[in-house]
Amino acid sequence: MSTTADSHAAAPATVTVRFFAAAREAFGTKQSTAEAATLGELISVLTAGADTEAVTVLERSSFLVNARARTDRQAPLAAGDTVDVLPPFAGG
């Protein structure tokens, strides 16, 4: 017997990904779209086939989802969300 929670497993959503600073350089673009159900899945999608530099940048980056810091990689993403990839910044 299926429960309501089981039937609401996160489905992949199309999200906008914006790359800043070193992430922009590593991925060669300011913005892209991707499909993922969670932030962790999005990171996996972005690293699939990416070069070593891009993977390293993602490992060190912080993420904003709809302008809010997100550290829980299992939290669901929704269609239309905007995910900002923010690598560590130097300077002041």
PDB file of N, CA and C in Angstrom, residues 19-91:
ATOM      1  N   PHE A  19      25.617  31.347 -13.079  1.00  0.00           N
ATOM      2  CA  PHE A  19      26.996  31.134 -12.658  1.00  0.00           C
ATOM      3  C   PHE A  19      27.680  32.482 -12.441  1.00  0.00           C
ATOM      4  N   PHE A  20      28.409  32.608 -11.339  1.00  0.00           N
ATOM      5  CA  PHE A  20      29.103  33.842 -11.014  1.00  0.00           C
ATOM      6  C   PHE A  20      30.603  33.601 -10.907  1.00  0.00           C
ATOM      7  N   ALA A  21      31.384  34.624 -11.241  1.00  0.00           N
ATOM      8  CA  ALA A  21      32.845  34.653 -11.071  1.00  0.00           C
ATOM      9  C   ALA A  21      33.506  33.399 -11.654  1.00  0.00           C
ATOM     10  N   ALA A  22      34.245  32.659 -10.824  1.00  0.00           N
ATOM     11  CA  ALA A  22      34.985  31.487 -11.304  1.00  0.00           C
ATOM     12  C   ALA A  22      34.057  30.416 -11.876  1.00  0.00           C
ATOM     13  N   ALA A  23      32.836  30.328 -11.376  1.00  0.00           N
ATOM     14  CA  ALA A  23      31.884  29.356 -11.924  1.00  0.00           C
ATOM     15  C   ALA A  23      31.519  29.737 -13.354  1.00  0.00           C
ATOM     16  N   ARG A  24      31.358  31.027 -13.603  1.00  0.00           N
ATOM     17  CA  ARG A  24      31.062  31.497 -14.961  1.00  0.00           C
ATOM     18  C   ARG A  24      32.210  31.137 -15.897  1.00  0.00           C
ATOM     19  N   GLU A  25      33.430  31.340 -15.425  1.00  0.00           N
ATOM     20  CA  GLU A  25      34.601  31.012 -16.240  1.00  0.00           C
ATOM     21  C   GLU A  25      34.695  29.503 -16.488  1.00  0.00           C
ATOM     22  N   ALA A  26      34.480  28.724 -15.454  1.00  0.00           N
ATOM     23  CA  ALA A  26      34.619  27.268 -15.571  1.00  0.00           C
ATOM     24  C   ALA A  26      33.563  26.656 -16.489  1.00  0.00           C
ATOM     25  N   PHE A  27      32.347  27.186 -16.442  1.00  0.00           N
ATOM     26  CA  PHE A  27      31.267  26.631 -17.263  1.00  0.00           C
ATOM     27  C   PHE A  27      31.111  27.356 -18.594  1.00  0.00           C
ATOM     28  N   GLY A  28      31.795  28.494 -18.741  1.00  0.00           N
ATOM     29  CA  GLY A  28      31.769  29.212 -20.004  1.00  0.00           C
ATOM     30  C   GLY A  28      30.450  29.868 -20.343  1.00  0.00           C
ATOM     31  N   THR A  29      29.644  30.150 -19.336  1.00  0.00           N
ATOM     32  CA  THR A  29      28.344  30.784 -19.561  1.00  0.00           C
ATOM     33  C   THR A  29      27.886  31.495 -18.297  1.00  0.00           C
ATOM     34  N   LYS A  30      27.030  32.481 -18.465  1.00  0.00           N
ATOM     35  CA  LYS A  30      26.443  33.186 -17.321  1.00  0.00           C
ATOM     36  C   LYS A  30      25.241  32.438 -16.764  1.00  0.00           C
ATOM     37  N   GLN A  31      24.525  31.739 -17.653  1.00  0.00           N
ATOM     38  CA  GLN A  31      23.259  31.152 -17.252  1.00  0.00           C
ATOM     39  C   GLN A  31      22.949  29.929 -18.089  1.00  0.00           C
ATOM     40  N   SER A  32      22.244  28.982 -17.477  1.00  0.00           N
ATOM     41  CA  SER A  32      21.849  27.765 -18.159  1.00  0.00           C
ATOM     42  C   SER A  32      20.549  27.271 -17.537  1.00  0.00           C
ATOM     43  N   THR A  33      19.975  26.247 -18.092  1.00  0.00           N
ATOM     44  CA  THR A  33      18.847  25.574 -17.462  1.00  0.00           C
ATOM     45  C   THR A  33      19.217  24.108 -17.278  1.00  0.00           C
ATOM     46  N   ALA A  34      18.589  23.503 -16.290  1.00  0.00           N
ATOM     47  CA  ALA A  34      18.836  22.086 -16.022  1.00  0.00           C
ATOM     48  C   ALA A  34      17.590  21.501 -15.369  1.00  0.00           C
ATOM     49  N   GLU A  35      17.494  20.194 -15.392  1.00  0.00           N
ATOM     50  CA  GLU A  35      16.394  19.497 -14.722  1.00  0.00           C
ATOM     51  C   GLU A  35      16.947  18.706 -13.559  1.00  0.00           C
ATOM     52  N   ALA A  36      16.359  18.943 -12.390  1.00  0.00           N
ATOM     53  CA  ALA A  36      16.771  18.228 -11.184  1.00  0.00           C
ATOM     54  C   ALA A  36      15.660  18.333 -10.145  1.00  0.00           C
ATOM     55  N   ALA A  37      15.580  17.324  -9.293  1.00  0.00           N
ATOM     56  CA  ALA A  37      14.567  17.312  -8.241  1.00  0.00           C
ATOM     57  C   ALA A  37      15.062  17.980  -6.963  1.00  0.00           C
ATOM     58  N   THR A  38      16.382  17.940  -6.736  1.00  0.00           N
ATOM     59  CA  THR A  38      16.971  18.506  -5.519  1.00  0.00           C
ATOM     60  C   THR A  38      18.250  19.255  -5.882  1.00  0.00           C
ATOM     61  N   LEU A  39      18.751  20.039  -4.946  1.00  0.00           N
ATOM     62  CA  LEU A  39      20.013  20.734  -5.170  1.00  0.00           C
ATOM     63  C   LEU A  39      21.141  19.731  -5.394  1.00  0.00           C
ATOM     64  N   GLY A  40      21.170  18.671  -4.618  1.00  0.00           N
ATOM     65  CA  GLY A  40      22.195  17.641  -4.790  1.00  0.00           C
ATOM     66  C   GLY A  40      22.148  17.014  -6.172  1.00  0.00           C
ATOM     67  N   GLU A  41      20.947  16.752  -6.659  1.00  0.00           N
ATOM     68  CA  GLU A  41      20.804  16.193  -8.005  1.00  0.00           C
ATOM     69  C   GLU A  41      21.259  17.213  -9.050  1.00  0.00           C
ATOM     70  N   LEU A  42      20.952  18.480  -8.825  1.00  0.00           N
ATOM     71  CA  LEU A  42      21.397  19.524  -9.758  1.00  0.00           C
ATOM     72  C   LEU A  42      22.916  19.560  -9.837  1.00  0.00           C
ATOM     73  N   ILE A  43      23.573  19.475  -8.704  1.00  0.00           N
ATOM     74  CA  ILE A  43      25.034  19.472  -8.682  1.00  0.00           C
ATOM     75  C   ILE A  43      25.559  18.268  -9.467  1.00  0.00           C
ATOM     76  N   SER A  44      24.935  17.119  -9.304  1.00  0.00           N
ATOM     77  CA  SER A  44      25.332  15.928 -10.059  1.00  0.00           C
ATOM     78  C   SER A  44      25.132  16.129 -11.554  1.00  0.00           C
ATOM     79  N   VAL A  45      24.023  16.742 -11.936  1.00  0.00           N
ATOM     80  CA  VAL A  45      23.749  17.014 -13.350  1.00  0.00           C
ATOM     81  C   VAL A  45      24.810  17.950 -13.914  1.00  0.00           C
ATOM     82  N   LEU A  46      25.158  18.990 -13.154  1.00  0.00           N
ATOM     83  CA  LEU A  46      26.138  19.963 -13.629  1.00  0.00           C
ATOM     84  C   LEU A  46      27.541  19.368 -13.729  1.00  0.00           C
ATOM     85  N   THR A  47      27.887  18.450 -12.833  1.00  0.00           N
ATOM     86  CA  THR A  47      29.229  17.878 -12.861  1.00  0.00           C
ATOM     87  C   THR A  47      29.369  16.755 -13.882  1.00  0.00           C
ATOM     88  N   ALA A  48      28.263  16.158 -14.307  1.00  0.00           N
ATOM     89  CA  ALA A  48      28.322  15.081 -15.296  1.00  0.00           C
ATOM     90  C   ALA A  48      28.931  15.621 -16.587  1.00  0.00           C
ATOM     91  N   GLY A  49      30.061  15.097 -16.957  1.00  0.00           N
ATOM     92  CA  GLY A  49      30.725  15.508 -18.179  1.00  0.00           C
ATOM     93  C   GLY A  49      31.491  16.821 -18.082  1.00  0.00           C
ATOM     94  N   ALA A  50      31.473  17.452 -16.907  1.00  0.00           N
ATOM     95  CA  ALA A  50      32.198  18.711 -16.729  1.00  0.00           C
ATOM     96  C   ALA A  50      33.683  18.429 -16.544  1.00  0.00           C
ATOM     97  N   ASP A  51      34.494  19.427 -16.873  1.00  0.00           N
ATOM     98  CA  ASP A  51      35.934  19.243 -16.689  1.00  0.00           C
ATOM     99  C   ASP A  51      36.298  19.401 -15.207  1.00  0.00           C
ATOM    100  N   THR A  52      37.526  19.071 -14.882  1.00  0.00           N
ATOM    101  CA  THR A  52      37.994  19.074 -13.499  1.00  0.00           C
ATOM    102  C   THR A  52      37.839  20.437 -12.838  1.00  0.00           C
ATOM    103  N   GLU A  53      38.138  21.497 -13.570  1.00  0.00           N
ATOM    104  CA  GLU A  53      38.022  22.851 -13.016  1.00  0.00           C
ATOM    105  C   GLU A  53      36.579  23.150 -12.605  1.00  0.00           C
ATOM    106  N   ALA A  54      35.624  22.808 -13.445  1.00  0.00           N
ATOM    107  CA  ALA A  54      34.223  23.064 -13.140  1.00  0.00           C
ATOM    108  C   ALA A  54      33.770  22.262 -11.915  1.00  0.00           C
ATOM    109  N   VAL A  55      34.188  21.010 -11.835  1.00  0.00           N
ATOM    110  CA  VAL A  55      33.833  20.172 -10.682  1.00  0.00           C
ATOM    111  C   VAL A  55      34.415  20.770  -9.404  1.00  0.00           C
ATOM    112  N   THR A  56      35.664  21.208  -9.448  1.00  0.00           N
ATOM    113  CA  THR A  56      36.307  21.812  -8.280  1.00  0.00           C
ATOM    114  C   THR A  56      35.576  23.076  -7.847  1.00  0.00           C
ATOM    115  N   VAL A  57      35.188  23.899  -8.803  1.00  0.00           N
ATOM    116  CA  VAL A  57      34.450  25.126  -8.478  1.00  0.00           C
ATOM    117  C   VAL A  57      33.139  24.783  -7.785  1.00  0.00           C
ATOM    118  N   LEU A  58      32.402  23.811  -8.305  1.00  0.00           N
ATOM    119  CA  LEU A  58      31.127  23.434  -7.683  1.00  0.00           C
ATOM    120  C   LEU A  58      31.323  22.905  -6.268  1.00  0.00           C
ATOM    121  N   GLU A  59      32.379  22.125  -6.047  1.00  0.00           N
ATOM    122  CA  GLU A  59      32.643  21.573  -4.715  1.00  0.00           C
ATOM    123  C   GLU A  59      32.869  22.679  -3.688  1.00  0.00           C
ATOM    124  N   ARG A  60      33.399  23.816  -4.122  1.00  0.00           N
ATOM    125  CA  ARG A  60      33.734  24.916  -3.214  1.00  0.00           C
ATOM    126  C   ARG A  60      32.653  25.986  -3.145  1.00  0.00           C
ATOM    127  N   SER A  61      31.646  25.879  -3.957  1.00  0.00           N
ATOM    128  CA  SER A  61      30.648  26.940  -4.088  1.00  0.00           C
ATOM    129  C   SER A  61      29.560  26.877  -3.023  1.00  0.00           C
ATOM    130  N   SER A  62      28.940  28.031  -2.844  1.00  0.00           N
ATOM    131  CA  SER A  62      27.705  28.159  -2.077  1.00  0.00           C
ATOM    132  C   SER A  62      26.577  28.289  -3.091  1.00  0.00           C
ATOM    133  N   PHE A  63      25.364  28.001  -2.645  1.00  0.00           N
ATOM    134  CA  PHE A  63      24.225  28.032  -3.556  1.00  0.00           C
ATOM    135  C   PHE A  63      23.090  28.831  -2.951  1.00  0.00           C
ATOM    136  N   LEU A  64      22.469  29.644  -3.795  1.00  0.00           N
ATOM    137  CA  LEU A  64      21.254  30.354  -3.428  1.00  0.00           C
ATOM    138  C   LEU A  64      20.135  29.791  -4.288  1.00  0.00           C
ATOM    139  N   VAL A  65      19.003  29.535  -3.670  1.00  0.00           N
ATOM    140  CA  VAL A  65      17.816  29.131  -4.416  1.00  0.00           C
ATOM    141  C   VAL A  65      16.796  30.231  -4.202  1.00  0.00           C
ATOM    142  N   ASN A  66      16.439  30.890  -5.291  1.00  0.00           N
ATOM    143  CA  ASN A  66      15.520  32.027  -5.220  1.00  0.00           C
ATOM    144  C   ASN A  66      16.001  33.058  -4.208  1.00  0.00           C
ATOM    145  N   ALA A  67      17.307  33.363  -4.266  1.00  0.00           N
ATOM    146  CA  ALA A  67      17.967  34.398  -3.456  1.00  0.00           C
ATOM    147  C   ALA A  67      18.085  34.042  -1.973  1.00  0.00           C
ATOM    148  N   ARG A  68      17.896  32.785  -1.628  1.00  0.00           N
ATOM    149  CA  ARG A  68      18.053  32.339  -0.236  1.00  0.00           C
ATOM    150  C   ARG A  68      19.127  31.269  -0.162  1.00  0.00           C
ATOM    151  N   ALA A  69      20.039  31.418   0.796  1.00  0.00           N
ATOM    152  CA  ALA A  69      21.112  30.434   0.962  1.00  0.00           C
ATOM    153  C   ALA A  69      20.513  29.054   1.190  1.00  0.00           C
ATOM    154  N   ARG A  70      21.114  28.056   0.539  1.00  0.00           N
ATOM    155  CA  ARG A  70      20.613  26.685   0.661  1.00  0.00           C
ATOM    156  C   ARG A  70      21.786  25.767   0.916  1.00  0.00           C
ATOM    157  N   THR A  71      21.749  25.045   2.012  1.00  0.00           N
ATOM    158  CA  THR A  71      22.789  24.066   2.308  1.00  0.00           C
ATOM    159  C   THR A  71      22.250  22.639   2.288  1.00  0.00           C
ATOM    160  N   ASP A  72      20.941  22.478   2.438  1.00  0.00           N
ATOM    161  CA  ASP A  72      20.318  21.153   2.427  1.00  0.00           C
ATOM    162  C   ASP A  72      20.209  20.668   0.984  1.00  0.00           C
ATOM    163  N   ARG A  73      21.072  19.758   0.626  1.00  0.00           N
ATOM    164  CA  ARG A  73      21.105  19.283  -0.759  1.00  0.00           C
ATOM    165  C   ARG A  73      19.958  18.337  -1.089  1.00  0.00           C
ATOM    166  N   GLN A  74      19.167  17.951  -0.089  1.00  0.00           N
ATOM    167  CA  GLN A  74      18.023  17.072  -0.343  1.00  0.00           C
ATOM    168  C   GLN A  74      16.709  17.846  -0.462  1.00  0.00           C
ATOM    169  N   ALA A  75      16.735  19.143  -0.196  1.00  0.00           N
ATOM    170  CA  ALA A  75      15.513  19.942  -0.310  1.00  0.00           C
ATOM    171  C   ALA A  75      15.077  19.987  -1.770  1.00  0.00           C
ATOM    172  N   PRO A  76      13.787  19.871  -2.018  1.00  0.00           N
ATOM    173  CA  PRO A  76      13.319  19.825  -3.404  1.00  0.00           C
ATOM    174  C   PRO A  76      13.447  21.168  -4.122  1.00  0.00           C
ATOM    175  N   LEU A  77      13.654  21.076  -5.418  1.00  0.00           N
ATOM    176  CA  LEU A  77      13.605  22.241  -6.296  1.00  0.00           C
ATOM    177  C   LEU A  77      12.259  22.221  -7.010  1.00  0.00           C
ATOM    178  N   ALA A  78      11.767  23.408  -7.348  1.00  0.00           N
ATOM    179  CA  ALA A  78      10.489  23.519  -8.054  1.00  0.00           C
ATOM    180  C   ALA A  78      10.714  24.144  -9.424  1.00  0.00           C
ATOM    181  N   ALA A  79       9.841  23.822 -10.340  1.00  0.00           N
ATOM    182  CA  ALA A  79       9.924  24.398 -11.676  1.00  0.00           C
ATOM    183  C   ALA A  79       9.953  25.914 -11.564  1.00  0.00           C
ATOM    184  N   GLY A  80      10.882  26.525 -12.295  1.00  0.00           N
ATOM    185  CA  GLY A  80      10.998  27.976 -12.283  1.00  0.00           C
ATOM    186  C   GLY A  80      11.941  28.532 -11.242  1.00  0.00           C
ATOM    187  N   ASP A  81      12.468  27.686 -10.356  1.00  0.00           N
ATOM    188  CA  ASP A  81      13.441  28.156  -9.359  1.00  0.00           C
ATOM    189  C   ASP A  81      14.681  28.683 -10.069  1.00  0.00           C
ATOM    190  N   THR A  82      15.355  29.628  -9.409  1.00  0.00           N
ATOM    191  CA  THR A  82      16.642  30.129  -9.876  1.00  0.00           C
ATOM    192  C   THR A  82      17.692  29.747  -8.862  1.00  0.00           C
ATOM    193  N   VAL A  83      18.728  29.061  -9.323  1.00  0.00           N
ATOM    194  CA  VAL A  83      19.820  28.619  -8.458  1.00  0.00           C
ATOM    195  C   VAL A  83      21.072  29.397  -8.860  1.00  0.00           C
ATOM    196  N   ASP A  84      21.630  30.137  -7.901  1.00  0.00           N
ATOM    197  CA  ASP A  84      22.868  30.877  -8.125  1.00  0.00           C
ATOM    198  C   ASP A  84      24.037  30.067  -7.595  1.00  0.00           C
ATOM    199  N   VAL A  85      25.071  29.918  -8.403  1.00  0.00           N
ATOM    200  CA  VAL A  85      26.292  29.217  -8.022  1.00  0.00           C
ATOM    201  C   VAL A  85      27.325  30.281  -7.680  1.00  0.00           C
ATOM    202  N   LEU A  86      27.695  30.345  -6.404  1.00  0.00           N
ATOM    203  CA  LEU A  86      28.586  31.395  -5.907  1.00  0.00           C
ATOM    204  C   LEU A  86      29.879  30.783  -5.382  1.00  0.00           C
ATOM    205  N   PRO A  87      30.933  30.826  -6.166  1.00  0.00           N
ATOM    206  CA  PRO A  87      32.227  30.334  -5.686  1.00  0.00           C
ATOM    207  C   PRO A  87      32.770  31.307  -4.641  1.00  0.00           C
ATOM    208  N   PRO A  88      33.738  30.876  -3.856  1.00  0.00           N
ATOM    209  CA  PRO A  88      34.329  31.796  -2.879  1.00  0.00           C
ATOM    210  C   PRO A  88      34.907  33.026  -3.603  1.00  0.00           C
ATOM    211  N   PHE A  89      34.656  34.168  -3.025  1.00  0.00           N
ATOM    212  CA  PHE A  89      35.161  35.413  -3.604  1.00  0.00           C
ATOM    213  C   PHE A  89      36.351  35.888  -2.808  1.00  0.00           C
ATOM    214  N   ALA A  90      37.321  36.455  -3.486  1.00  0.00           N
ATOM    215  CA  ALA A  90      38.496  37.022  -2.814  1.00  0.00           C
ATOM    216  C   ALA A  90      38.382  38.535  -2.857  1.00  0.00           C
ATOM    217  N   GLY A  91      39.103  39.170  -1.976  1.00  0.00           N
ATOM    218  CA  GLY A  91      39.119  40.640  -1.985  1.00  0.00           C
ATOM    219  C   GLY A  91      38.141  41.213  -0.999  1.00  0.00           C
TER     220      GLY A  91
END
